[in-house]
Amino acid sequence: MAETVHLAERTPKVSAEDLLAGFHPSYRFGEVSFDTYIPDPQYPSQAEAVQQLRAFASSIKPRPGSGRGNGRGSGRDSSGGGLLGFLRGGKSASSKSTSSKAGKGTTAATGVYLDGGFGVGKTHLLASTWHAAPGPKAFGTFVEYTNLVGALSFRKTVDVLKEYTLVCIDEFELDDPGDTVLMSRLMRELADAGVKLVATSNTLPGSLGEGRFAAQDFKREIQVLADQFEVIRIDGEDYRHRGLADAPEPLADDQLRELAAERFPEADVVAEDDFTDLTANLSRVHPSRYRKMVEDVDVMVLHHVETISEQAMALRFVVLADRLYDKDVPVIASGVPFDQLFTEEMMAGGYLKKYFRTISRMTALVREGQMGESGL
């Protein structure tokens, strides 16, 4: 019989070693490689990106006494769009001139930026690069790195990560000027220490940071670092041409426990919480500890889901949703459907990308929990 726990009662203690131990690809990308990536023949940039990232990973020199791993990839070199295009003030080179730098230029670069839309395989490629490079190395989302700085302090984070060969940053974000400047400083110091960097962003080219804050201030902060990055453009089917699965109807509250036991008889740990109690605890626990909070959970039962109306709480729930999705934890819930998790104002605001991702991920997990669909 499964053990029932309550996340609302958990206040995990996480050491610096525990935090850093979590900086690796999630369960979903734990065994990917360049060899397991299947490029779409309609988009040659994907196969080209595999070659470029292989070259970049092989150019990374191991630290004394460290070993190697394995990896996978897709995309094309470009200097025009996305994060680096924004950093460079929108200046773009022709595809001919950028492609001529592919291979040799990529291996010499301080860092690589994977540029493309939603769902074109950037995280898969990022994880493959991590697997292929020698260690020590780190892999985490933009939010996880900012949380690490919050937990350890900026200087301690730099001191730890500057000993690494590679730092991978997934989902680089420009929607918070303070965090963006913080990450630009961190990246510059790591680059100065000889650490190789690879970053991705899920924002469509040309829209990063748009309308969010003073672009000139940001470019002044990161311009020097931007010039050291090689941009690999990854083309593919645009996310806007794909339909999201509908959020299933919430269940009656008295059905949740029975359905969890019926669908997941082999689960060892079931987290069962009231949504209000859970979110109250999220406000007390630092987001860097959410991974530890859910590390042993096999299934989540969530009572009385409500629309979140406070931005600070919404952003914390985004982090929890990412940790649940990383572990592929099925969710069974009552209350409002997850496509109503955030207010209309939030869904039209500067954090839309994060909220869209969270709705998508929570919908996938609840479809897995209540309908038996795979969340992978």
Coordinates of N, CA and C in Angstrom, one line a residue, residues 52-209:
Q52 N 27.6 20.4 -35.6 CA 28.2 21.6 -35.0 C 28.3 21.3 -33.5
L53 N 27.3 20.8 -32.9 CA 27.3 20.6 -31.4 C 28.3 19.4 -31.1
R54 N 28.3 18.4 -31.9 CA 29.3 17.4 -31.7 C 30.7 18.0 -31.6
A55 N 31.0 18.9 -32.6 CA 32.3 19.5 -32.7 C 32.6 20.3 -31.5
F56 N 31.6 21.1 -31.0 CA 31.7 21.9 -29.9 C 32.0 21.1 -28.6
A57 N 31.2 20.0 -28.4 CA 31.4 19.2 -27.2 C 32.8 18.5 -27.2
S58 N 33.2 18.1 -28.4 CA 34.5 17.4 -28.5 C 35.7 18.4 -28.3
S59 N 35.4 19.7 -28.5 CA 36.5 20.7 -28.3 C 36.7 21.0 -26.8
I60 N 35.8 20.6 -25.9 CA 35.8 21.0 -24.5 C 36.9 20.1 -23.8
K61 N 37.8 20.7 -23.2 CA 38.9 19.9 -22.5 C 38.5 19.5 -21.1
P62 N 38.7 18.3 -20.8 CA 38.4 17.8 -19.4 C 39.3 18.5 -18.4
R63 N 38.7 18.6 -17.2 CA 39.5 19.1 -16.0 C 40.4 17.9 -15.6
P64 N 41.5 18.2 -15.0 CA 42.4 17.2 -14.5 C 41.6 16.1 -13.7
G65 N 41.8 14.9 -14.0 CA 41.2 13.8 -13.2 C 39.7 13.5 -13.6
S66 N 39.1 14.2 -14.6 CA 37.7 14.0 -14.9 C 37.6 13.1 -16.1
G67 N 36.3 12.6 -16.2 CA 36.1 11.7 -17.4 C 35.1 12.3 -18.4
R68 N 34.5 11.5 -19.2 CA 33.6 11.9 -20.3 C 32.3 11.3 -20.2
G69 N 31.3 11.8 -21.0 CA 29.9 11.3 -21.0 C 29.5 11.0 -22.5
N70 N 28.2 11.2 -22.8 CA 27.7 11.0 -24.2 C 26.6 11.9 -24.5
G71 N 26.0 12.1 -25.7 CA 25.0 13.2 -26.1 C 24.2 13.1 -27.4
R72 N 23.4 14.2 -28.0 CA 22.5 14.2 -29.2 C 22.1 15.6 -29.7
G73 N 21.8 16.0 -30.9 CA 21.6 17.3 -31.4 C 20.9 17.6 -32.7
S74 N 20.6 19.0 -33.1 CA 20.0 19.5 -34.4 C 20.0 21.0 -34.6
G75 N 20.2 21.6 -35.8 CA 20.1 23.0 -36.1 C 21.1 23.6 -37.1
R76 N 21.1 24.9 -37.3 CA 21.9 25.6 -38.3 C 22.5 26.8 -37.7
D77 N 23.7 27.2 -38.1 CA 24.4 28.4 -37.6 C 23.7 29.6 -38.1
S78 N 23.6 30.6 -37.2 CA 23.0 31.9 -37.6 C 23.4 32.9 -36.6
S79 N 23.5 34.2 -37.0 CA 23.8 35.2 -36.0 C 22.7 36.3 -36.0
G80 N 21.5 35.9 -36.6 CA 20.5 37.0 -36.8 C 19.4 37.0 -35.8
G81 N 18.9 35.9 -35.3 CA 17.7 36.0 -34.5 C 17.8 35.7 -33.0
G82 N 16.7 35.7 -32.3 CA 16.7 35.3 -30.9 C 17.6 36.1 -30.0
L83 N 18.0 35.4 -29.0 CA 18.8 36.1 -27.9 C 20.0 36.9 -28.4
L84 N 20.8 36.2 -29.2 CA 22.0 36.9 -29.7 C 21.8 38.0 -30.6
G85 N 20.7 37.8 -31.5 CA 20.3 38.9 -32.3 C 19.9 40.1 -31.5
F86 N 19.2 39.9 -30.5 CA 18.7 41.0 -29.6 C 19.9 41.6 -28.9
L87 N 20.8 40.8 -28.4 CA 22.0 41.3 -27.7 C 22.9 42.2 -28.6
R88 N 22.9 41.8 -29.9 CA 23.8 42.5 -30.8 C 23.1 43.7 -31.5
G89 N 21.9 44.0 -31.0 CA 21.2 45.1 -31.6 C 20.5 44.9 -32.9
G90 N 20.2 43.6 -33.1 CA 19.4 43.2 -34.3 C 20.3 43.1 -35.5
K91 N 21.6 43.2 -35.4 CA 22.4 43.0 -36.6 C 22.5 41.6 -37.0
S92 N 22.3 41.3 -38.2 CA 22.3 39.9 -38.7 C 23.3 39.7 -39.8
A93 N 24.0 38.6 -39.8 CA 24.8 38.2 -40.9 C 24.1 37.4 -41.9
S94 N 24.6 37.3 -43.1 CA 23.9 36.4 -44.1 C 24.1 35.0 -43.7
S95 N 23.1 34.1 -44.2 CA 23.2 32.7 -43.8 C 24.5 32.1 -44.4
K96 N 25.0 32.7 -45.6 CA 26.2 32.2 -46.2 C 27.4 32.4 -45.3
S97 N 27.5 33.7 -44.8 CA 28.7 34.0 -44.0 C 28.7 33.3 -42.7
T98 N 27.5 33.0 -42.1 CA 27.4 32.3 -40.8 C 27.7 30.9 -41.0
S99 N 27.2 30.3 -42.1 CA 27.4 28.9 -42.3 C 28.9 28.6 -42.6
S100 N 29.6 29.6 -43.1 CA 31.0 29.3 -43.3 C 31.8 29.2 -42.0
K101 N 31.2 29.7 -40.9 CA 31.9 29.6 -39.6 C 31.5 28.2 -38.9
A102 N 30.6 27.5 -39.5 CA 30.1 26.3 -38.8 C 31.3 25.3 -38.7
G103 N 31.3 24.6 -37.6 CA 32.4 23.7 -37.4 C 33.6 24.4 -36.7
K104 N 34.4 25.0 -37.5 CA 35.6 25.6 -36.9 C 35.3 26.7 -36.0
G105 N 34.3 27.6 -36.4 CA 33.9 28.7 -35.5 C 33.3 28.2 -34.2
T106 N 32.5 27.2 -34.3 CA 31.7 26.7 -33.2 C 32.7 26.1 -32.1
T107 N 33.7 25.4 -32.6 CA 34.6 24.8 -31.7 C 35.4 25.8 -30.9
A108 N 35.7 27.0 -31.5 CA 36.5 28.0 -30.9 C 35.7 28.9 -30.0
A109 N 34.4 28.9 -30.1 CA 33.5 29.9 -29.4 C 33.5 29.6 -27.9
T110 N 33.3 30.7 -27.1 CA 33.2 30.5 -25.7 C 31.9 29.8 -25.4
G111 N 30.8 30.1 -26.2 CA 29.5 29.5 -25.9 C 28.7 29.4 -27.2
V112 N 27.6 28.6 -27.1 CA 26.7 28.4 -28.2 C 25.3 28.7 -27.7
Y113 N 24.6 29.4 -28.6 CA 23.2 29.7 -28.4 C 22.3 29.0 -29.4
L114 N 21.4 28.1 -28.9 CA 20.5 27.4 -29.8 C 19.2 28.2 -29.9
D115 N 19.0 28.7 -31.1 CA 18.0 29.6 -31.4 C 16.9 28.9 -32.2
G116 N 15.6 29.1 -31.8 CA 14.5 28.5 -32.5 C 13.2 28.6 -31.7
G117 N 12.1 28.1 -32.3 CA 10.8 28.2 -31.7 C 10.6 27.1 -30.7
F118 N 9.3 27.0 -30.2 CA 8.9 25.9 -29.3 C 9.0 24.6 -30.0
G119 N 9.4 23.5 -29.3 CA 9.2 22.2 -29.8 C 10.1 21.8 -31.0
V120 N 11.3 22.4 -31.2 CA 12.1 22.0 -32.3 C 13.3 21.2 -31.8
G121 N 13.4 20.8 -30.6 CA 14.4 19.9 -30.1 C 15.6 20.5 -29.4
K122 N 15.5 21.8 -29.0 CA 16.6 22.5 -28.4 C 17.1 21.9 -27.1
T123 N 16.1 21.5 -26.2 CA 16.5 20.9 -24.9 C 17.1 19.5 -25.2
H124 N 16.6 18.8 -26.1 CA 17.2 17.5 -26.5 C 18.7 17.7 -26.9
L125 N 18.9 18.7 -27.7 CA 20.3 19.0 -28.2 C 21.2 19.5 -27.1
L126 N 20.6 20.3 -26.2 CA 21.4 20.8 -25.1 C 21.8 19.7 -24.2
A127 N 20.9 18.8 -23.9 CA 21.2 17.6 -23.0 C 22.2 16.7 -23.7
S128 N 22.1 16.6 -25.0 CA 23.1 15.7 -25.7 C 24.5 16.3 -25.6
T129 N 24.6 17.6 -25.7 CA 25.9 18.3 -25.6 C 26.4 18.0 -24.2
W130 N 25.6 18.2 -23.2 CA 26.0 17.9 -21.8 C 26.5 16.5 -21.7
H131 N 25.8 15.5 -22.2 CA 26.2 14.1 -22.1 C 27.5 13.9 -22.8
A132 N 27.8 14.6 -23.9 CA 29.0 14.3 -24.7 C 30.2 15.0 -24.1
A133 N 30.0 16.0 -23.3 CA 31.2 16.8 -22.8 C 31.8 16.1 -21.6
P134 N 33.1 16.4 -21.4 CA 33.7 15.9 -20.1 C 33.2 16.7 -18.9
G135 N 33.3 16.2 -17.8 CA 32.9 16.9 -16.6 C 34.1 17.5 -15.8
P136 N 33.8 18.2 -14.7 CA 32.5 18.4 -14.1 C 31.7 19.4 -15.0
K137 N 30.3 19.3 -15.0 CA 29.5 20.1 -15.8 C 28.1 20.3 -15.2
A138 N 27.4 21.3 -15.6 CA 26.1 21.6 -15.0 C 25.0 21.8 -16.1
F139 N 23.8 21.3 -15.8 CA 22.7 21.5 -16.7 C 21.5 21.9 -15.9
G140 N 20.9 23.1 -16.3 CA 19.7 23.5 -15.5 C 19.0 24.6 -16.3
T141 N 17.8 24.9 -15.8 CA 17.0 26.0 -16.5 C 17.5 27.3 -16.0
F142 N 17.2 28.3 -16.7 CA 17.5 29.7 -16.3 C 17.0 29.9 -14.8
V143 N 15.8 29.5 -14.5 CA 15.2 29.7 -13.2 C 16.0 29.0 -12.2
E144 N 16.5 27.8 -12.5 CA 17.3 27.0 -11.5 C 18.6 27.7 -11.2
Y145 N 19.2 28.3 -12.2 CA 20.5 29.0 -11.9 C 20.2 30.3 -11.0
T146 N 19.1 31.0 -11.3 CA 18.9 32.2 -10.5 C 18.5 31.7 -9.1
N147 N 17.8 30.6 -8.9 CA 17.5 30.1 -7.6 C 18.8 29.7 -6.9
L148 N 19.7 29.1 -7.6 CA 21.0 28.7 -7.0 C 21.7 29.9 -6.5
V149 N 21.8 31.0 -7.2 CA 22.4 32.2 -6.8 C 21.7 32.7 -5.5
G150 N 20.3 32.6 -5.5 CA 19.6 33.1 -4.3 C 19.9 32.3 -3.1
A151 N 20.1 31.0 -3.3 CA 20.4 30.1 -2.2 C 21.8 30.1 -1.7
L152 N 22.8 30.3 -2.6 CA 24.2 30.2 -2.3 C 24.9 31.6 -2.2
S153 N 24.4 32.6 -2.9 CA 25.0 33.9 -3.1 C 25.7 33.9 -4.4
F154 N 25.8 35.1 -5.0 CA 26.4 35.2 -6.3 C 27.8 34.7 -6.3
R155 N 28.6 35.2 -5.4 CA 30.0 34.9 -5.4 C 30.3 33.4 -5.2
K156 N 29.5 32.7 -4.3 CA 29.7 31.3 -4.0 C 29.3 30.5 -5.3
T157 N 28.3 30.9 -6.0 CA 27.9 30.3 -7.2 C 29.0 30.3 -8.3
V158 N 29.6 31.5 -8.4 CA 30.7 31.7 -9.4 C 31.8 30.8 -9.0
D159 N 32.2 30.8 -7.7 CA 33.3 30.0 -7.2 C 33.2 28.6 -7.5
V160 N 31.9 28.1 -7.4 CA 31.7 26.6 -7.6 C 31.7 26.3 -9.1
L161 N 30.9 27.1 -9.9 CA 30.7 26.8 -11.3 C 32.0 27.1 -12.2
K162 N 32.8 28.0 -11.7 CA 34.0 28.3 -12.5 C 35.0 27.1 -12.6
E163 N 34.8 26.1 -11.7 CA 35.6 24.9 -11.8 C 35.1 23.9 -12.8
Y164 N 33.9 24.2 -13.4 CA 33.3 23.3 -14.3 C 33.8 23.5 -15.7
T165 N 33.7 22.4 -16.6 CA 34.1 22.5 -18.0 C 33.0 23.1 -18.8
L166 N 31.7 22.9 -18.4 CA 30.5 23.3 -19.2 C 29.4 23.6 -18.4
V167 N 28.7 24.7 -18.7 CA 27.4 25.1 -18.0 C 26.4 25.2 -19.1
C168 N 25.3 24.4 -19.0 CA 24.2 24.5 -20.0 C 23.0 25.2 -19.3
I169 N 22.4 26.2 -20.0 CA 21.3 26.9 -19.5 C 20.1 26.8 -20.4
D170 N 19.1 26.1 -20.0 CA 17.9 25.9 -20.8 C 16.9 27.0 -20.5
E171 N 16.2 27.4 -21.6 CA 15.1 28.4 -21.5 C 15.6 29.7 -20.9
F172 N 16.6 30.3 -21.5 CA 17.1 31.6 -21.1 C 15.9 32.6 -21.3
E173 N 15.7 33.4 -20.3 CA 14.6 34.3 -20.2 C 15.0 35.8 -20.1
L174 N 14.3 36.7 -20.7 CA 14.5 38.1 -20.6 C 13.3 38.8 -20.0
D175 N 12.4 38.1 -19.3 CA 11.2 38.7 -18.9 C 11.3 39.4 -17.5
D176 N 12.5 39.2 -16.9 CA 12.7 39.9 -15.6 C 14.1 40.6 -15.7
P177 N 14.2 41.9 -15.7 CA 15.4 42.6 -15.9 C 16.5 42.3 -14.9
G178 N 16.0 42.1 -13.6 CA 17.0 41.8 -12.5 C 17.6 40.5 -12.7
D179 N 16.8 39.5 -13.0 CA 17.4 38.1 -13.2 C 18.2 38.1 -14.5
T180 N 17.8 38.8 -15.5 CA 18.6 38.8 -16.8 C 20.0 39.4 -16.5
V181 N 20.1 40.5 -15.8 CA 21.4 41.1 -15.6 C 22.2 40.2 -14.7
L182 N 21.5 39.6 -13.7 CA 22.2 38.6 -12.8 C 22.9 37.5 -13.6
M183 N 22.1 36.9 -14.5 CA 22.6 35.8 -15.3 C 23.7 36.3 -16.3
S184 N 23.5 37.5 -16.8 CA 24.6 38.0 -17.7 C 25.9 38.1 -17.0
R185 N 25.8 38.6 -15.8 CA 27.1 38.7 -14.9 C 27.7 37.4 -14.7
L186 N 26.8 36.4 -14.3 CA 27.3 35.1 -14.0 C 27.9 34.4 -15.2
M187 N 27.3 34.6 -16.4 CA 27.9 34.0 -17.6 C 29.2 34.7 -18.0
R188 N 29.3 36.0 -17.8 CA 30.5 36.6 -18.1 C 31.7 36.2 -17.2
E189 N 31.4 36.0 -15.9 CA 32.5 35.6 -15.0 C 32.9 34.1 -15.3
L190 N 31.9 33.3 -15.7 CA 32.2 31.9 -16.0 C 33.0 31.8 -17.3
A191 N 32.6 32.6 -18.3 CA 33.4 32.6 -19.5 C 34.8 33.1 -19.3
D192 N 35.0 34.1 -18.5 CA 36.3 34.6 -18.2 C 37.2 33.6 -17.5
A193 N 36.5 32.6 -16.8 CA 37.2 31.6 -16.1 C 37.5 30.4 -17.0
G194 N 37.1 30.4 -18.3 CA 37.3 29.4 -19.2 C 36.2 28.3 -19.3
V195 N 35.1 28.6 -18.7 CA 33.9 27.7 -18.7 C 33.2 27.8 -20.1
K196 N 32.9 26.7 -20.7 CA 32.1 26.8 -22.0 C 30.6 26.9 -21.6
L197 N 29.9 27.6 -22.4 CA 28.5 27.9 -22.1 C 27.6 27.5 -23.3
V198 N 26.4 26.9 -23.0 CA 25.5 26.6 -24.1 C 24.1 27.0 -23.5
A199 N 23.4 27.8 -24.3 CA 22.1 28.3 -23.8 C 21.0 28.1 -24.9
T200 N 19.8 28.0 -24.4 CA 18.6 27.9 -25.3 C 17.6 28.9 -24.9
S201 N 16.6 29.2 -25.7 CA 15.4 30.0 -25.4 C 14.3 29.5 -26.2
N202 N 13.1 29.4 -25.6 CA 11.9 29.0 -26.3 C 11.1 30.2 -26.8
T203 N 11.6 31.4 -26.7 CA 10.9 32.6 -27.3 C 11.3 32.6 -28.7
L204 N 10.3 33.0 -29.5 CA 10.5 33.1 -31.0 C 11.5 34.1 -31.3
P205 N 12.3 34.0 -32.4 CA 13.3 34.9 -32.8 C 12.8 36.4 -32.9
G206 N 13.6 37.3 -32.3 CA 13.2 38.7 -32.4 C 12.3 39.2 -31.3
S207 N 11.8 38.3 -30.4 CA 10.8 38.8 -29.4 C 11.4 38.7 -28.0
L208 N 12.6 38.2 -27.8 CA 13.1 38.1 -26.5 C 13.3 39.5 -25.9
G209 N 12.7 39.7 -24.7 CA 12.8 40.9 -24.0 C 12.0 42.1 -24.6

